Tab-separated table of C-alpha atoms and ligand atoms in Angstrom:
chain	number	residue	atom	x	y	z
A	1	UNK	CA	12.937	128.077	-51.889
A	2	UNK	CA	16.500	127.673	-51.066
A	3	UNK	CA	16.832	131.139	-49.546
A	4	UNK	CA	13.611	130.197	-47.621
A	5	UNK	CA	15.267	127.151	-46.307
A	6	UNK	CA	18.225	128.674	-45.818
A	7	UNK	CA	16.839	131.507	-43.522
A	8	UNK	CA	14.800	128.928	-41.461
A	9	UNK	CA	17.912	126.928	-40.207
A	10	UNK	CA	19.405	130.136	-39.923
A	11	UNK	CA	16.525	131.332	-37.115
A	12	UNK	CA	16.737	127.530	-35.512
A	13	UNK	CA	20.214	127.855	-35.102
A	14	UNK	CA	20.050	131.473	-33.839
A	15	UNK	CA	17.288	130.289	-31.445
A	16	UNK	CA	19.194	127.059	-30.434
A	17	UNK	CA	22.140	129.849	-29.068
A	18	UNK	CA	20.270	132.204	-27.304
A	19	UNK	CA	18.284	129.695	-25.110
A	20	UNK	CA	22.278	128.088	-24.769
A	21	UNK	CA	22.961	131.683	-23.796
A	22	UNK	CA	20.193	131.900	-21.206
A	23	UNK	CA	20.618	128.383	-20.119
A	24	UNK	CA	16.760	127.467	-20.945
A	25	UNK	CA	16.932	123.755	-22.902
A	26	UNK	CA	14.721	122.895	-26.077
A	27	UNK	CA	11.515	121.681	-25.036
A	28	UNK	CA	11.896	118.289	-26.261
A	29	UNK	CA	15.457	117.923	-24.040
A	30	UNK	CA	13.548	118.651	-20.803
A	31	UNK	CA	12.587	115.645	-18.471
A	32	UNK	CA	8.693	115.904	-18.031
A	33	UNK	CA	7.491	115.656	-14.129
A	34	UNK	CA	3.988	115.512	-13.247
A	35	UNK	CA	3.210	116.319	-9.422
A	36	UNK	CA	0.361	114.943	-7.787
A	37	UNK	CA	-0.127	117.379	-5.024
A	38	UNK	CA	-2.548	116.822	-1.937
A	39	UNK	CA	-3.879	120.099	-2.280
A	40	UNK	CA	-3.533	123.627	-0.419
A	41	UNK	CA	-4.602	122.438	3.517
A	42	UNK	CA	-1.707	124.073	5.250
A	43	UNK	CA	1.510	126.040	5.455
A	44	UNK	CA	3.433	122.991	5.627
A	45	UNK	CA	1.705	122.175	1.829
A	46	UNK	CA	2.191	125.832	0.523
A	47	UNK	CA	6.301	125.579	0.947
A	48	UNK	CA	6.165	121.983	-0.298
A	49	UNK	CA	4.348	122.929	-3.430
A	50	UNK	CA	7.151	126.046	-3.686
A	51	UNK	CA	9.662	123.838	-3.042
A	52	UNK	CA	8.595	121.560	-6.325
A	53	UNK	CA	8.001	124.453	-8.221
A	54	UNK	CA	11.293	126.388	-7.585
A	55	UNK	CA	12.992	122.853	-8.707
A	56	UNK	CA	11.581	121.450	-11.393
A	57	UNK	CA	11.696	124.683	-13.943
A	58	UNK	CA	13.184	124.996	-17.396
A	59	UNK	CA	16.683	126.401	-16.164
A	60	UNK	CA	17.113	123.524	-14.376
A	61	UNK	CA	16.179	120.910	-17.386
A	62	UNK	CA	12.590	119.800	-16.312
A	63	UNK	CA	9.009	120.882	-17.282
A	64	UNK	CA	6.630	120.360	-14.079
A	65	UNK	CA	2.460	119.439	-14.767
A	66	UNK	CA	1.570	120.461	-11.395
A	67	UNK	CA	-2.083	119.552	-9.660
A	68	UNK	CA	-3.572	120.335	-7.185
A	69	UNK	CA	-6.189	117.658	-5.522
A	70	UNK	CA	-7.967	119.709	-3.126
A	71	UNK	CA	-7.539	116.321	-0.535
A	72	UNK	CA	-9.242	114.127	-3.007
A	73	UNK	CA	-7.868	110.907	-4.148
A	74	UNK	CA	-9.996	110.444	-6.782
A	75	UNK	CA	-8.641	113.679	-8.032
A	76	UNK	CA	-5.309	112.633	-7.499
A	77	UNK	CA	-6.089	108.783	-9.406
A	78	UNK	CA	-7.507	110.999	-12.586
A	79	UNK	CA	-4.030	113.331	-12.432
A	80	UNK	CA	-1.902	110.602	-12.530
A	81	UNK	CA	-3.912	108.782	-15.144
A	82	UNK	CA	-3.655	112.228	-16.913
A	83	UNK	CA	-0.102	112.376	-16.658
A	84	UNK	CA	0.061	108.682	-18.090
A	85	UNK	CA	-2.239	110.175	-21.059
A	86	UNK	CA	0.671	113.092	-21.777
A	87	UNK	CA	3.420	110.122	-21.461
A	88	UNK	CA	5.387	112.255	-18.483
A	89	UNK	CA	8.820	111.144	-17.815
A	90	UNK	CA	8.371	110.743	-14.305
A	91	UNK	CA	5.104	110.847	-11.587
A	92	UNK	CA	5.606	111.970	-8.369
A	93	UNK	CA	2.624	111.546	-5.842
A	94	UNK	CA	1.961	112.778	-2.198
A	95	UNK	CA	-0.552	110.599	-1.822
A	96	UNK	CA	-3.999	111.666	0.378
A	97	UNK	CA	-4.351	108.468	1.641
A	98	UNK	CA	-2.447	105.415	1.906
A	99	UNK	CA	-4.562	102.590	0.439
A	100	UNK	CA	-6.710	102.163	-2.673
A	101	UNK	CA	-3.294	102.702	-5.183
A	102	UNK	CA	-2.727	99.415	-7.203
A	103	UNK	CA	-4.845	99.824	-10.393
A	104	UNK	CA	-3.550	103.027	-11.304
A	105	UNK	CA	0.265	102.681	-10.319
A	106	UNK	CA	-0.146	99.599	-12.533
A	107	UNK	CA	-1.639	101.413	-15.034
A	108	UNK	CA	1.861	103.760	-14.773
A	109	UNK	CA	4.033	100.907	-15.029
A	110	UNK	CA	2.584	99.206	-17.830
A	111	UNK	CA	3.049	102.365	-19.155
A	112	UNK	CA	6.694	102.404	-18.271
A	113	UNK	CA	6.413	105.855	-15.933
A	114	UNK	CA	8.288	105.527	-12.600
A	115	UNK	CA	6.937	106.603	-9.763
A	116	UNK	CA	8.283	108.157	-7.111
A	117	UNK	CA	6.433	108.860	-3.766
A	118	UNK	CA	6.967	111.850	-1.684
A	119	UNK	CA	5.806	112.891	1.786
A	120	UNK	CA	2.811	110.488	2.936
A	121	UNK	CA	3.530	106.694	1.674
A	122	UNK	CA	1.369	104.082	-0.120
A	123	UNK	CA	0.587	100.470	1.232
A	124	UNK	CA	0.661	98.487	-1.647
A	125	UNK	CA	1.203	94.559	-1.798
A	126	UNK	CA	3.992	94.854	-4.657
A	127	UNK	CA	6.547	97.309	-3.775
A	128	UNK	CA	7.949	97.134	-7.488
A	129	UNK	CA	5.192	99.233	-8.310
A	130	UNK	CA	6.988	102.927	-6.925
A	131	UNK	CA	10.853	103.536	-7.556
A	132	UNK	CA	11.200	104.867	-3.839
A	133	UNK	CA	9.693	107.286	-0.859
A	134	UNK	CA	11.166	110.012	0.372
A	135	UNK	CA	9.825	111.631	3.502
A	136	UNK	CA	9.496	112.163	7.310
A	137	UNK	CA	9.479	109.610	10.180
A	138	UNK	CA	5.677	110.241	11.476
A	139	UNK	CA	6.033	107.392	14.251
A	140	UNK	CA	9.128	108.868	15.469
A	141	UNK	CA	7.825	112.354	15.375
A	142	UNK	CA	4.641	111.494	17.452
A	143	UNK	CA	6.782	109.514	19.741
A	144	UNK	CA	9.262	112.515	20.109
A	145	UNK	CA	6.229	114.795	21.040
A	146	UNK	CA	5.325	112.309	23.754
A	147	UNK	CA	8.517	111.901	25.044
A	148	UNK	CA	8.848	115.600	24.842
A	149	UNK	CA	5.578	116.189	27.120
A	150	UNK	CA	6.878	113.271	29.794
A	151	UNK	CA	10.246	115.795	30.296
A	152	UNK	CA	8.092	119.048	30.308
A	153	UNK	CA	5.553	117.444	32.740
A	154	UNK	CA	8.060	115.668	34.987
A	155	UNK	CA	10.368	119.268	34.989
A	156	UNK	CA	7.319	121.110	36.075
A	157	UNK	CA	6.675	118.865	38.747
A	158	UNK	CA	3.624	117.182	37.147
A	159	UNK	CA	5.345	113.881	36.406
A	160	UNK	CA	2.480	112.031	38.669
A	161	UNK	CA	-0.176	113.993	38.286
A	162	UNK	CA	-3.407	112.634	35.932
A	163	UNK	CA	-3.164	114.064	32.507
A	164	UNK	CA	-6.112	114.098	30.269
A	165	UNK	CA	-4.962	115.010	26.734
A	166	UNK	CA	-7.229	115.375	23.341
A	167	UNK	CA	-5.944	114.765	20.030
A	168	UNK	CA	-7.349	116.571	16.687
A	169	UNK	CA	-5.550	114.610	14.453
A	170	UNK	CA	-4.825	114.756	10.524
A	171	UNK	CA	-6.765	113.599	7.773
A	172	UNK	CA	-7.816	110.130	8.822
A	173	UNK	CA	-5.871	107.349	6.396
A	174	UNK	CA	-3.003	109.808	5.913
A	175	UNK	CA	0.978	108.224	6.741
A	176	UNK	CA	1.122	112.068	8.774
A	177	UNK	CA	-2.360	111.118	10.551
A	178	UNK	CA	-1.353	106.978	10.766
A	179	UNK	CA	1.897	107.562	12.021
A	180	UNK	CA	1.692	110.843	14.189
A	181	UNK	CA	-1.272	109.126	16.273
A	182	UNK	CA	0.761	105.616	16.930
A	183	UNK	CA	3.694	107.116	17.799
A	184	UNK	CA	2.087	109.566	20.611
A	185	UNK	CA	-0.134	106.659	21.561
A	186	UNK	CA	3.184	104.121	22.243
A	187	UNK	CA	4.249	106.963	24.767
A	188	UNK	CA	0.391	107.303	26.380
A	189	UNK	CA	0.876	103.449	26.941
A	190	UNK	CA	3.546	104.285	29.028
A	191	UNK	CA	2.013	106.509	31.541
A	192	UNK	CA	-0.666	104.925	33.503
A	193	UNK	CA	-1.377	108.389	34.759
A	194	UNK	CA	-2.341	109.498	31.323
A	195	UNK	CA	-5.594	109.553	29.824
A	196	UNK	CA	-6.194	110.083	25.977
A	197	UNK	CA	-10.210	111.421	26.328
A	198	UNK	CA	-10.825	111.547	22.959
A	199	UNK	CA	-9.446	112.093	18.953
A	200	UNK	CA	-10.948	113.844	15.883
A	201	UNK	CA	-9.880	114.425	12.877
A	202	UNK	CA	-9.356	118.145	12.295
A	203	UNK	CA	-7.752	117.225	8.105
A	204	UNK	CA	-4.783	119.330	8.794
A	205	UNK	CA	-6.737	122.429	8.576
A	206	UNK	CA	-6.906	125.407	11.001
A	207	UNK	CA	-10.571	125.963	10.524
A	208	UNK	CA	-11.527	122.214	11.263
A	209	UNK	CA	-8.958	122.173	13.910
A	210	UNK	CA	-11.023	124.728	15.889
A	211	UNK	CA	-13.970	123.609	15.012
A	212	UNK	CA	-12.854	120.072	16.725
A	213	UNK	CA	-11.195	122.018	19.872
A	214	UNK	CA	-14.091	124.013	20.117
A	215	UNK	CA	-16.519	120.530	20.559
A	216	UNK	CA	-13.582	119.282	22.678
A	217	UNK	CA	-14.011	122.540	25.108
A	218	UNK	CA	-17.858	121.940	25.410
A	219	UNK	CA	-17.277	118.144	26.199
A	220	UNK	CA	-14.724	118.016	28.621
A	221	UNK	CA	-13.797	120.955	31.337
A	222	UNK	CA	-10.498	119.382	32.358
A	223	UNK	CA	-8.299	118.838	29.164
A	224	UNK	CA	-4.914	119.270	30.320
A	225	UNK	CA	-3.152	118.870	27.004
A	226	UNK	CA	-4.327	119.401	23.265
A	227	UNK	CA	-2.239	117.186	20.532
A	228	UNK	CA	-2.623	118.655	16.822
A	229	UNK	CA	-1.194	116.609	14.293
A	230	UNK	CA	-0.237	119.619	12.411
A	231	UNK	CA	0.705	123.485	13.264
A	232	UNK	CA	-2.565	124.597	11.499
A	233	UNK	CA	-5.140	122.828	13.255
A	234	UNK	CA	-2.881	124.060	16.624
A	235	UNK	CA	-3.647	127.853	15.323
A	236	UNK	CA	-7.229	126.770	15.144
A	237	UNK	CA	-7.299	125.133	18.602
A	238	UNK	CA	-5.467	128.338	20.409
A	239	UNK	CA	-8.101	130.466	18.828
A	240	UNK	CA	-11.084	127.995	20.417
A	241	UNK	CA	-9.104	128.057	23.676
A	242	UNK	CA	-8.652	131.703	23.445
A	243	UNK	CA	-12.573	131.997	22.895
A	244	UNK	CA	-13.639	129.494	25.476
A	245	UNK	CA	-12.025	132.101	28.007
A	246	UNK	CA	-8.671	129.597	28.956
A	247	UNK	CA	-5.271	130.082	28.158
A	248	UNK	CA	-2.640	128.040	27.067
A	249	UNK	CA	1.006	127.402	26.048
A	250	UNK	CA	3.769	127.186	28.849
A	251	UNK	CA	1.969	130.020	31.220
A	252	UNK	CA	-1.571	128.762	30.358
A	253	UNK	CA	-3.927	125.813	31.547
A	254	UNK	CA	-3.595	124.045	28.466
A	255	UNK	CA	-0.036	122.589	26.943
A	256	UNK	CA	-0.285	122.501	22.918
A	257	UNK	CA	1.690	120.352	20.896
A	258	UNK	CA	2.125	120.319	17.185
A	259	UNK	CA	3.721	119.328	14.131
A	260	UNK	CA	5.556	120.532	10.785
A	261	UNK	CA	7.326	123.518	12.445
A	262	UNK	CA	6.497	126.661	10.177
A	263	UNK	CA	7.363	130.023	10.645
A	264	UNK	CA	3.883	130.722	12.078
A	265	UNK	CA	4.161	127.850	14.654
A	266	UNK	CA	7.804	129.745	16.105
A	267	UNK	CA	5.829	133.048	16.266
A	268	UNK	CA	3.141	131.513	18.018
A	269	UNK	CA	5.581	129.763	20.444
A	270	UNK	CA	7.549	133.497	20.649
A	271	UNK	CA	3.550	134.916	21.513
A	272	UNK	CA	3.404	131.960	24.318
A	273	UNK	CA	0.210	130.125	22.857
A	274	UNK	CA	2.260	126.893	21.542
A	275	UNK	CA	4.430	125.064	23.495
A	276	UNK	CA	5.876	122.945	20.704
A	277	UNK	CA	6.482	121.776	17.580
A	278	UNK	CA	7.600	118.857	15.770
A	279	UNK	CA	9.447	119.164	12.707
A	280	UNK	CA	8.454	117.818	9.237
A	281	UNK	CA	10.226	119.113	6.423
A	282	UNK	CA	8.623	120.112	3.406
A	283	UNK	CA	11.748	120.820	1.139
A	284	UNK	CA	11.458	117.813	-0.812
A	285	UNK	CA	11.437	119.152	-4.067
A	286	UNK	CA	15.780	118.954	-4.221
A	287	UNK	CA	15.065	115.253	-2.765
A	288	UNK	CA	13.150	114.230	-5.649
A	289	UNK	CA	15.463	116.421	-8.214
A	290	UNK	CA	18.302	114.183	-6.345
A	291	UNK	CA	16.510	110.748	-7.204
A	292	UNK	CA	15.295	111.533	-10.986
A	293	UNK	CA	18.686	112.746	-11.984
A	294	UNK	CA	20.164	109.260	-10.554
A	295	UNK	CA	17.457	107.361	-12.106
A	296	UNK	CA	18.514	109.464	-15.358
A	297	UNK	CA	21.421	108.098	-14.832
A	298	UNK	CA	21.010	104.560	-14.392
A	299	UNK	CA	22.033	104.292	-10.552
A	300	UNK	CA	19.956	102.662	-7.888
A	301	UNK	CA	17.831	104.485	-5.141
A	302	UNK	CA	17.303	103.460	-1.539
A	303	UNK	CA	13.692	102.384	-1.908
A	304	UNK	CA	12.743	104.207	1.888
A	305	UNK	CA	14.748	107.527	2.521
A	306	UNK	CA	13.971	109.368	5.881
A	307	UNK	CA	14.749	112.741	6.099
A	308	UNK	CA	16.536	114.460	9.560
A	309	UNK	CA	13.695	116.055	11.289
A	310	UNK	CA	14.064	118.083	14.864
A	311	UNK	CA	11.792	120.087	17.344
A	312	UNK	CA	11.701	123.400	18.519
A	313	UNK	CA	10.144	124.511	21.826
A	314	UNK	CA	9.806	127.900	24.091
A	315	UNK	CA	12.736	127.065	25.778
A	316	UNK	CA	14.625	128.048	22.652
A	317	UNK	CA	15.991	131.297	21.069
A	318	UNK	CA	12.855	130.593	18.315
A	319	UNK	CA	13.812	134.312	16.804
A	320	UNK	CA	17.252	133.068	16.316
A	321	UNK	CA	16.206	129.501	14.906
A	322	UNK	CA	13.845	131.438	12.812
A	323	UNK	CA	15.932	133.566	11.252
A	324	UNK	CA	17.483	130.843	9.802
A	325	UNK	CA	15.080	128.618	8.285
A	326	UNK	CA	13.542	128.390	5.003
A	327	UNK	CA	9.688	127.922	5.877
B	401	AHR	O1	1.905	114.776	4.871
B	401	AHR	C1	2.545	116.025	5.640
B	401	AHR	C2	1.461	116.743	6.364
B	401	AHR	O2	0.637	117.197	5.280
B	401	AHR	C3	1.746	118.221	7.485
B	401	AHR	O3	2.213	117.605	8.492
B	401	AHR	C4	0.205	118.718	7.309
B	401	AHR	O4	0.929	120.278	7.329
B	401	AHR	C5	0.184	118.828	5.556
B	401	AHR	O5	-1.009	118.647	5.308
């Protein structure tokens, strides 16, 4: 009997030492993180998922429980409840929409599980329901796009021309939609000669972006600009414009502007289809890990954390910039 106990103890010690050599931590020492992801609707989202999966690894001291909500809030609420049941150490949410979260966040608070918001925000009356948020400044992104358009038109000698704009919005009620629509709208108001003809949701997908643009092109024959609230919608809109026998980009009939700045958007600008894209940085995995490490160390974290973002257009050396980018 004694022999058996000794051999079990020896094997456990060997496993622990092997794990230490391989830099793998014991299961019970891992920080368990549940990530309630929006879905897989865009290239941006794929890069965001990859950023979390490559950061929250066992080698880095984490166990990640990943849930894809397929763009449905009810799925995200179910995922958060399942994380609570599994008694995870942290819950991270990229909320599909901004409202409707109070009840489930109160359940997480009661269970003593800190919630970190990433990418999109939540509107809650009690902001102690979450630790902090990290993401892009969507209103600023929209205003930057509007100001870029004003300068572009001015440079082309079209500053005083009547300009007809359509917008393919993101998922209605998502921070990225709310902020970008508001930001662009702020600049449209400053230009009496700009007219927003129509706005419809393309749900941040290429297929829906194409569908919405097809319907805009049938309704309006004098569109000068299409604002797409993400790159994937722009890819769909470009297909619709070409299928309708029109052209787009710097030498075309319709100016196309989008948000995200994913690799395929650079390719589209290089091909002469897309005019400009306003960056929304998806690499939140390391940022959320840094927040968790601070919380683990008992440090304060800033409640609202905006990330730096830029923009890119066809006047730049896009090949060189693209070669340096991670997504
Ligand atoms: O919330 C960020 C937005 O969501 C990105 O712009 C879009 O591509 C994604 O679906």
